[in-house]
Amino acid sequence: DAGVIQSPRHEVTEMGQEVTLRCKPISGHNSLFWYRQTMMRGLELLIYFNNNVPIDDSGMPEDRFSAKMPNASFSTLKIQPSEPRDSAVYFCASSFFGQGGTDTQYFGPGTRLTVL
Amino acid sequence: GIQVEQSPPDLILQEGANSTLRCNFSDSVNNLQWFHQNPWGQLINLFYIPSGTKQNGRLSATTVATERYSLLYISSSQTTDSGVYFCAVETGGTSYGKLTFGQGTILTVHP
């Protein structure tokens, strides 16, 4: 398996621009997670989906952030408009959740976002 | 929500030394995982260990769920072990695999 795939790996944009981050989870996984990592705040969970349905978006910092999962193999995290304080590494992760509980969670390589 | 505390926050070792990292959590958990974030930023699974003991090469982990802690042992450390080690837990209920992370232990191994 290719693992969790994220694109782009690096993104540099100017304040006010729209940014879209993409994630392809591991095939067969039904839970998908978006995290943000900064030096100051550590690893924060932004939102997660199960069977393509958003379960908890309480970690999304503000209305400028939105996430979608139109099918089991694709998710996006969008920031519009972007601000310098959004600069961080954004990780996508996936796992399988079933009646027996949760399997191991696997992380993608991350997208390093810099907003100038 | 559940609190996850890791200790020590920083650890500096000489190559070949052994170390123990600790993770305490404030409530019962369904799942506990240890991750290593390497200097390039990649987060790698080390162990899925809600209870008991597991070993993988020079690394081993033990979780005592009734006492709400887990330990990660690194033996004969190598410079490639450097990075940040995270403990993460999943609590009960319908969490769908949601993990709560500790703040991490920064490990530096010198040659």
PDB file of C-alpha atoms in Angstrom:
ATOM      1  CA  ASP A   1       0.000   0.000   0.000  1.00  0.00           C
ATOM      2  CA  ALA A   2       1.212   3.534  -0.773  1.00  0.00           C
ATOM      3  CA  GLY A   3       0.235   4.881   2.623  1.00  0.00           C
ATOM      4  CA  VAL A   4      -1.558   8.152   3.181  1.00  0.00           C
ATOM      5  CA  ILE A   5      -0.854  10.553   0.330  1.00  0.00           C
ATOM      6  CA  GLN A   6      -0.887  14.319   0.738  1.00  0.00           C
ATOM      7  CA  SER A   7      -0.413  17.095  -1.763  1.00  0.00           C
ATOM      8  CA  PRO A   8       1.178  19.486  -2.155  1.00  0.00           C
ATOM      9  CA  ARG A   9       4.150  18.753   0.114  1.00  0.00           C
ATOM     10  CA  HIS A  10       5.047  22.428   0.312  1.00  0.00           C
ATOM     11  CA  GLU A  11       2.892  25.464  -0.306  1.00  0.00           C
ATOM     12  CA  VAL A  12       3.948  29.101  -0.181  1.00  0.00           C
ATOM     13  CA  THR A  13       1.227  31.664  -0.668  1.00  0.00           C
ATOM     14  CA  GLU A  14       0.427  35.253   0.078  1.00  0.00           C
ATOM     15  CA  MET A  15      -1.961  36.457   2.718  1.00  0.00           C
ATOM     16  CA  GLY A  16      -5.521  36.524   1.473  1.00  0.00           C
ATOM     17  CA  GLN A  17      -5.126  33.733  -1.049  1.00  0.00           C
ATOM     18  CA  GLU A  18      -7.115  30.514  -0.987  1.00  0.00           C
ATOM     19  CA  VAL A  19      -5.210  27.357  -0.084  1.00  0.00           C
ATOM     20  CA  THR A  20      -6.404  23.810  -0.723  1.00  0.00           C
ATOM     21  CA  LEU A  21      -4.680  20.808   0.814  1.00  0.00           C
ATOM     22  CA  ARG A  22      -5.438  17.310  -0.433  1.00  0.00           C
ATOM     23  CA  CYS A  23      -5.379  13.878   1.128  1.00  0.00           C
ATOM     24  CA  LYS A  24      -5.863  10.325  -0.081  1.00  0.00           C
ATOM     25  CA  PRO A  25      -6.305   7.888   2.835  1.00  0.00           C
ATOM     26  CA  ILE A  26      -5.177   4.297   2.887  1.00  0.00           C
ATOM     27  CA  SER A  27      -7.561   2.093   0.943  1.00  0.00           C
ATOM     28  CA  GLY A  28     -10.052   0.370   3.264  1.00  0.00           C
ATOM     29  CA  HIS A  29      -9.724   2.922   6.046  1.00  0.00           C
ATOM     30  CA  ASN A  30     -12.966   4.586   7.049  1.00  0.00           C
ATOM     31  CA  SER A  31     -11.782   7.290   9.463  1.00  0.00           C
ATOM     32  CA  LEU A  32      -9.817  10.316   8.284  1.00  0.00           C
ATOM     33  CA  PHE A  33      -8.210  13.006  10.431  1.00  0.00           C
ATOM     34  CA  TRP A  34      -6.754  16.444   9.708  1.00  0.00           C
ATOM     35  CA  TYR A  35      -4.127  17.796  12.138  1.00  0.00           C
ATOM     36  CA  ARG A  36      -2.082  20.965  12.344  1.00  0.00           C
ATOM     37  CA  GLN A  37       1.351  21.097  13.965  1.00  0.00           C
ATOM     38  CA  THR A  38       3.135  24.231  15.142  1.00  0.00           C
ATOM     39  CA  MET A  39       5.947  24.791  17.599  1.00  0.00           C
ATOM     40  CA  MET A  40       3.703  26.793  19.899  1.00  0.00           C
ATOM     41  CA  ARG A  41       0.605  24.585  19.939  1.00  0.00           C
ATOM     42  CA  GLY A  42       1.982  21.160  19.156  1.00  0.00           C
ATOM     43  CA  LEU A  43      -0.201  18.677  17.271  1.00  0.00           C
ATOM     44  CA  GLU A  44      -3.836  19.771  17.093  1.00  0.00           C
ATOM     45  CA  LEU A  45      -6.753  17.781  15.692  1.00  0.00           C
ATOM     46  CA  LEU A  46      -8.775  20.025  13.389  1.00  0.00           C
ATOM     47  CA  ILE A  47     -11.537  17.746  12.109  1.00  0.00           C
ATOM     48  CA  TYR A  48     -12.239  14.091  11.515  1.00  0.00           C
ATOM     49  CA  PHE A  49     -14.542  12.029   9.326  1.00  0.00           C
ATOM     50  CA  ASN A  50     -15.977   8.549   9.567  1.00  0.00           C
ATOM     51  CA  ASN A  51     -17.449   6.943   6.447  1.00  0.00           C
ATOM     52  CA  ASN A  52     -17.069  10.330   4.693  1.00  0.00           C
ATOM     53  CA  VAL A  53     -19.228  12.119   7.296  1.00  0.00           C
ATOM     54  CA  PRO A  54     -17.706  14.886   9.444  1.00  0.00           C
ATOM     55  CA  ILE A  55     -17.904  13.769  13.074  1.00  0.00           C
ATOM     56  CA  ASP A  56     -16.241  16.563  14.999  1.00  0.00           C
ATOM     57  CA  ASP A  57     -14.999  19.887  13.638  1.00  0.00           C
ATOM     58  CA  SER A  58     -14.568  21.586  17.001  1.00  0.00           C
ATOM     59  CA  GLY A  59     -10.836  21.896  16.377  1.00  0.00           C
ATOM     60  CA  MET A  60     -11.250  24.008  13.268  1.00  0.00           C
ATOM     61  CA  PRO A  61      -9.868  27.378  14.317  1.00  0.00           C
ATOM     62  CA  GLU A  62     -12.372  29.613  12.540  1.00  0.00           C
ATOM     63  CA  ASP A  63     -14.742  29.924   9.607  1.00  0.00           C
ATOM     64  CA  ARG A  64     -11.878  30.466   7.224  1.00  0.00           C
ATOM     65  CA  PHE A  65     -11.179  26.744   7.486  1.00  0.00           C
ATOM     66  CA  SER A  66     -13.371  24.129   5.826  1.00  0.00           C
ATOM     67  CA  ALA A  67     -12.957  20.437   5.042  1.00  0.00           C
ATOM     68  CA  LYS A  68     -14.767  18.014   2.788  1.00  0.00           C
ATOM     69  CA  MET A  69     -14.667  14.326   2.069  1.00  0.00           C
ATOM     70  CA  PRO A  70     -16.677  13.706  -1.109  1.00  0.00           C
ATOM     71  CA  ASN A  71     -15.737  10.012  -1.246  1.00  0.00           C
ATOM     72  CA  ALA A  72     -13.799   7.369   0.636  1.00  0.00           C
ATOM     73  CA  SER A  73     -10.556   8.063  -1.190  1.00  0.00           C
ATOM     74  CA  PHE A  74     -10.284  11.847  -1.114  1.00  0.00           C
ATOM     75  CA  SER A  75     -10.469  14.752   1.309  1.00  0.00           C
ATOM     76  CA  THR A  76      -9.633  18.438   1.142  1.00  0.00           C
ATOM     77  CA  LEU A  77      -8.847  21.079   3.717  1.00  0.00           C
ATOM     78  CA  LYS A  78      -9.385  24.611   2.491  1.00  0.00           C
ATOM     79  CA  ILE A  79      -8.292  27.911   4.004  1.00  0.00           C
ATOM     80  CA  GLN A  80      -9.912  31.025   2.579  1.00  0.00           C
ATOM     81  CA  PRO A  81      -8.597  33.650   3.031  1.00  0.00           C
ATOM     82  CA  SER A  82      -5.229  32.523   4.368  1.00  0.00           C
ATOM     83  CA  GLU A  83      -3.324  34.475   7.046  1.00  0.00           C
ATOM     84  CA  PRO A  84       0.319  34.340   8.180  1.00  0.00           C
ATOM     85  CA  ARG A  85      -0.728  32.670  11.457  1.00  0.00           C
ATOM     86  CA  ASP A  86      -1.999  29.705   9.437  1.00  0.00           C
ATOM     87  CA  SER A  87       1.604  28.794   8.619  1.00  0.00           C
ATOM     88  CA  ALA A  88       2.138  25.276   9.938  1.00  0.00           C
ATOM     89  CA  VAL A  89       2.514  21.671   8.889  1.00  0.00           C
ATOM     90  CA  TYR A  90      -0.816  20.073   8.121  1.00  0.00           C
ATOM     91  CA  PHE A  91      -1.080  16.313   8.472  1.00  0.00           C
ATOM     92  CA  CYS A  92      -3.737  13.949   7.239  1.00  0.00           C
ATOM     93  CA  ALA A  93      -4.108  10.546   8.907  1.00  0.00           C
ATOM     94  CA  SER A  94      -6.377   7.556   8.452  1.00  0.00           C
ATOM     95  CA  SER A  95      -7.410   4.431  10.319  1.00  0.00           C
ATOM     96  CA  PHE A  96     -10.052   1.724  10.303  1.00  0.00           C
ATOM     97  CA  PHE A  97     -12.806   1.886  12.901  1.00  0.00           C
ATOM     98  CA  GLY A  98     -15.075  -1.113  13.317  1.00  0.00           C
ATOM     99  CA  GLN A  99     -17.117  -2.999  15.879  1.00  0.00           C
ATOM    100  CA  GLY A 100     -13.925  -4.328  17.393  1.00  0.00           C
ATOM    101  CA  GLY A 101     -12.541  -0.821  17.904  1.00  0.00           C
ATOM    102  CA  THR A 102      -9.883   1.160  16.128  1.00  0.00           C
ATOM    103  CA  ASP A 103      -6.842  -0.028  14.249  1.00  0.00           C
ATOM    104  CA  THR A 104      -3.526   1.789  14.016  1.00  0.00           C
ATOM    105  CA  GLN A 105      -3.673   5.394  12.796  1.00  0.00           C
ATOM    106  CA  TYR A 106      -1.289   6.196   9.938  1.00  0.00           C
ATOM    107  CA  PHE A 107      -0.045   9.650   9.044  1.00  0.00           C
ATOM    108  CA  GLY A 108       0.729  11.179   5.695  1.00  0.00           C
ATOM    109  CA  PRO A 109       3.974  13.083   5.085  1.00  0.00           C
ATOM    110  CA  GLY A 110       2.347  16.442   5.759  1.00  0.00           C
ATOM    111  CA  THR A 111       1.999  19.704   3.858  1.00  0.00           C
ATOM    112  CA  ARG A 112       4.235  22.543   4.995  1.00  0.00           C
ATOM    113  CA  LEU A 113       2.240  25.743   4.501  1.00  0.00           C
ATOM    114  CA  THR A 114       3.852  29.168   4.574  1.00  0.00           C
ATOM    115  CA  VAL A 115       1.641  32.223   4.301  1.00  0.00           C
ATOM    116  CA  LEU A 116       3.569  35.426   3.624  1.00  0.00           C
TER     117      LEU A 116
ATOM    118  CA  GLY B   1     -11.282  15.805  28.182  1.00  0.00           C
ATOM    119  CA  ILE B   2      -8.522  13.308  28.839  1.00  0.00           C
ATOM    120  CA  GLN B   3      -5.079  14.629  29.781  1.00  0.00           C
ATOM    121  CA  VAL B   4      -1.940  13.009  28.378  1.00  0.00           C
ATOM    122  CA  GLU B   5       1.375  13.866  29.997  1.00  0.00           C
ATOM    123  CA  GLN B   6       4.750  12.738  28.753  1.00  0.00           C
ATOM    124  CA  SER B   7       8.043  12.783  30.565  1.00  0.00           C
ATOM    125  CA  PRO B   8      10.751  13.808  30.366  1.00  0.00           C
ATOM    126  CA  PRO B   9      10.146  16.694  27.947  1.00  0.00           C
ATOM    127  CA  ASP B  10      13.749  16.522  26.735  1.00  0.00           C
ATOM    128  CA  LEU B  11      16.335  13.766  26.825  1.00  0.00           C
ATOM    129  CA  ILE B  12      19.941  13.810  25.651  1.00  0.00           C
ATOM    130  CA  LEU B  13      21.848  10.550  25.314  1.00  0.00           C
ATOM    131  CA  GLN B  14      25.140   9.232  24.091  1.00  0.00           C
ATOM    132  CA  GLU B  15      24.922   6.561  21.435  1.00  0.00           C
ATOM    133  CA  GLY B  16      24.574   3.139  23.020  1.00  0.00           C
ATOM    134  CA  ALA B  17      22.699   4.312  26.105  1.00  0.00           C
ATOM    135  CA  ASN B  18      19.291   3.029  27.156  1.00  0.00           C
ATOM    136  CA  SER B  19      16.289   5.192  27.971  1.00  0.00           C
ATOM    137  CA  THR B  20      12.717   5.031  29.232  1.00  0.00           C
ATOM    138  CA  LEU B  21       9.985   7.445  28.167  1.00  0.00           C
ATOM    139  CA  ARG B  22       6.777   7.684  30.145  1.00  0.00           C
ATOM    140  CA  CYS B  23       3.189   8.531  29.226  1.00  0.00           C
ATOM    141  CA  ASN B  24       0.533   9.124  31.884  1.00  0.00           C
ATOM    142  CA  PHE B  25      -3.128   9.533  31.049  1.00  0.00           C
ATOM    143  CA  SER B  26      -5.985  10.743  33.198  1.00  0.00           C
ATOM    144  CA  ASP B  27      -8.795   8.360  32.205  1.00  0.00           C
ATOM    145  CA  SER B  28      -9.377   4.862  30.885  1.00  0.00           C
ATOM    146  CA  VAL B  29      -8.463   4.347  27.246  1.00  0.00           C
ATOM    147  CA  ASN B  30      -9.411   1.992  24.436  1.00  0.00           C
ATOM    148  CA  ASN B  31      -6.265   2.460  22.464  1.00  0.00           C
ATOM    149  CA  LEU B  32      -2.758   3.802  22.949  1.00  0.00           C
ATOM    150  CA  GLN B  33      -0.174   4.416  20.278  1.00  0.00           C
ATOM    151  CA  TRP B  34       3.449   5.526  20.317  1.00  0.00           C
ATOM    152  CA  PHE B  35       4.783   7.556  17.383  1.00  0.00           C
ATOM    153  CA  HIS B  36       8.233   8.774  16.393  1.00  0.00           C
ATOM    154  CA  GLN B  37       8.547  12.044  14.512  1.00  0.00           C
ATOM    155  CA  ASN B  38      11.903  12.039  12.775  1.00  0.00           C
ATOM    156  CA  PRO B  39      13.962  15.171  12.094  1.00  0.00           C
ATOM    157  CA  TRP B  40      12.338  15.414   8.665  1.00  0.00           C
ATOM    158  CA  GLY B  41       8.925  15.697  10.258  1.00  0.00           C
ATOM    159  CA  GLN B  42       7.520  12.314   9.338  1.00  0.00           C
ATOM    160  CA  LEU B  43       5.280  10.687  11.962  1.00  0.00           C
ATOM    161  CA  ILE B  44       5.874   6.954  12.157  1.00  0.00           C
ATOM    162  CA  ASN B  45       3.917   4.401  14.114  1.00  0.00           C
ATOM    163  CA  LEU B  46       5.962   2.508  16.649  1.00  0.00           C
ATOM    164  CA  PHE B  47       3.412   0.598  18.674  1.00  0.00           C
ATOM    165  CA  TYR B  48      -0.312   0.056  18.968  1.00  0.00           C
ATOM    166  CA  ILE B  49      -0.490  -1.018  22.590  1.00  0.00           C
ATOM    167  CA  PRO B  50      -3.689  -0.535  24.637  1.00  0.00           C
ATOM    168  CA  SER B  51      -2.329  -2.995  27.204  1.00  0.00           C
ATOM    169  CA  GLY B  52       0.512  -5.428  27.767  1.00  0.00           C
ATOM    170  CA  THR B  53       4.020  -5.452  26.350  1.00  0.00           C
ATOM    171  CA  LYS B  54       5.328  -5.464  22.796  1.00  0.00           C
ATOM    172  CA  GLN B  55       8.815  -5.487  21.363  1.00  0.00           C
ATOM    173  CA  ASN B  56      10.184  -4.446  18.004  1.00  0.00           C
ATOM    174  CA  GLY B  57      13.941  -4.712  17.724  1.00  0.00           C
ATOM    175  CA  ARG B  58      15.612  -2.318  20.140  1.00  0.00           C
ATOM    176  CA  LEU B  59      12.289  -0.758  21.090  1.00  0.00           C
ATOM    177  CA  SER B  60       9.696  -2.115  23.443  1.00  0.00           C
ATOM    178  CA  ALA B  61       6.590  -0.707  25.079  1.00  0.00           C
ATOM    179  CA  THR B  62       4.480  -1.585  28.080  1.00  0.00           C
ATOM    180  CA  THR B  63       1.040  -0.239  28.909  1.00  0.00           C
ATOM    181  CA  VAL B  64      -0.513  -0.749  32.338  1.00  0.00           C
ATOM    182  CA  ALA B  65      -4.042   0.375  31.595  1.00  0.00           C
ATOM    183  CA  THR B  66      -5.316  -0.092  35.161  1.00  0.00           C
ATOM    184  CA  GLU B  67      -2.676   2.329  36.418  1.00  0.00           C
ATOM    185  CA  ARG B  68      -3.012   4.660  33.426  1.00  0.00           C
ATOM    186  CA  TYR B  69       0.503   4.770  32.122  1.00  0.00           C
ATOM    187  CA  SER B  70       2.664   3.488  29.312  1.00  0.00           C
ATOM    188  CA  LEU B  71       6.427   3.199  28.964  1.00  0.00           C
ATOM    189  CA  LEU B  72       8.594   3.187  25.852  1.00  0.00           C
ATOM    190  CA  TYR B  73      12.030   1.616  26.197  1.00  0.00           C
ATOM    191  CA  ILE B  74      14.840   2.352  23.807  1.00  0.00           C
ATOM    192  CA  SER B  75      17.904   0.177  24.176  1.00  0.00           C
ATOM    193  CA  SER B  76      21.352   0.736  22.657  1.00  0.00           C
ATOM    194  CA  SER B  77      20.239   4.071  21.247  1.00  0.00           C
ATOM    195  CA  GLN B  78      21.458   5.225  17.847  1.00  0.00           C
ATOM    196  CA  THR B  79      21.637   8.676  16.310  1.00  0.00           C
ATOM    197  CA  THR B  80      18.741   7.707  14.045  1.00  0.00           C
ATOM    198  CA  ASP B  81      16.548   7.425  17.155  1.00  0.00           C
ATOM    199  CA  SER B  82      16.668  11.207  17.525  1.00  0.00           C
ATOM    200  CA  GLY B  83      13.416  13.068  17.118  1.00  0.00           C
ATOM    201  CA  VAL B  84      10.200  13.535  19.038  1.00  0.00           C
ATOM    202  CA  TYR B  85       8.298  10.648  20.600  1.00  0.00           C
ATOM    203  CA  PHE B  86       4.558  11.056  21.012  1.00  0.00           C
ATOM    204  CA  CYS B  87       2.097   9.062  23.011  1.00  0.00           C
ATOM    205  CA  ALA B  88      -1.540   9.240  21.874  1.00  0.00           C
ATOM    206  CA  VAL B  89      -4.681   7.757  23.395  1.00  0.00           C
ATOM    207  CA  GLU B  90      -8.204   7.004  22.288  1.00  0.00           C
ATOM    208  CA  THR B  91     -10.890   7.216  24.928  1.00  0.00           C
ATOM    209  CA  GLY B  92     -14.109   5.267  25.224  1.00  0.00           C
ATOM    210  CA  GLY B  93     -17.397   5.857  23.507  1.00  0.00           C
ATOM    211  CA  THR B  94     -17.860   6.352  19.808  1.00  0.00           C
ATOM    212  CA  SER B  95     -14.636   8.156  19.076  1.00  0.00           C
ATOM    213  CA  TYR B  96     -14.076   6.615  15.630  1.00  0.00           C
ATOM    214  CA  GLY B  97     -10.384   6.442  16.350  1.00  0.00           C
ATOM    215  CA  LYS B  98      -9.858  10.025  17.491  1.00  0.00           C
ATOM    216  CA  LEU B  99      -6.508  10.311  19.287  1.00  0.00           C
ATOM    217  CA  THR B 100      -5.433  12.785  21.954  1.00  0.00           C
ATOM    218  CA  PHE B 101      -1.700  13.441  21.834  1.00  0.00           C
ATOM    219  CA  GLY B 102       0.775  14.259  24.559  1.00  0.00           C
ATOM    220  CA  GLN B 103       3.235  17.082  24.112  1.00  0.00           C
ATOM    221  CA  GLY B 104       6.046  14.709  23.225  1.00  0.00           C
ATOM    222  CA  THR B 105       9.559  13.872  24.430  1.00  0.00           C
ATOM    223  CA  ILE B 106      12.402  15.368  22.401  1.00  0.00           C
ATOM    224  CA  LEU B 107      15.217  12.827  22.188  1.00  0.00           C
ATOM    225  CA  THR B 108      18.693  13.742  20.998  1.00  0.00           C
ATOM    226  CA  VAL B 109      21.265  10.988  20.583  1.00  0.00           C
ATOM    227  CA  HIS B 110      24.860  12.116  20.166  1.00  0.00           C
ATOM    228  CA  PRO B 111      27.478   9.941  18.429  1.00  0.00           C
TER     229      PRO B 111
END
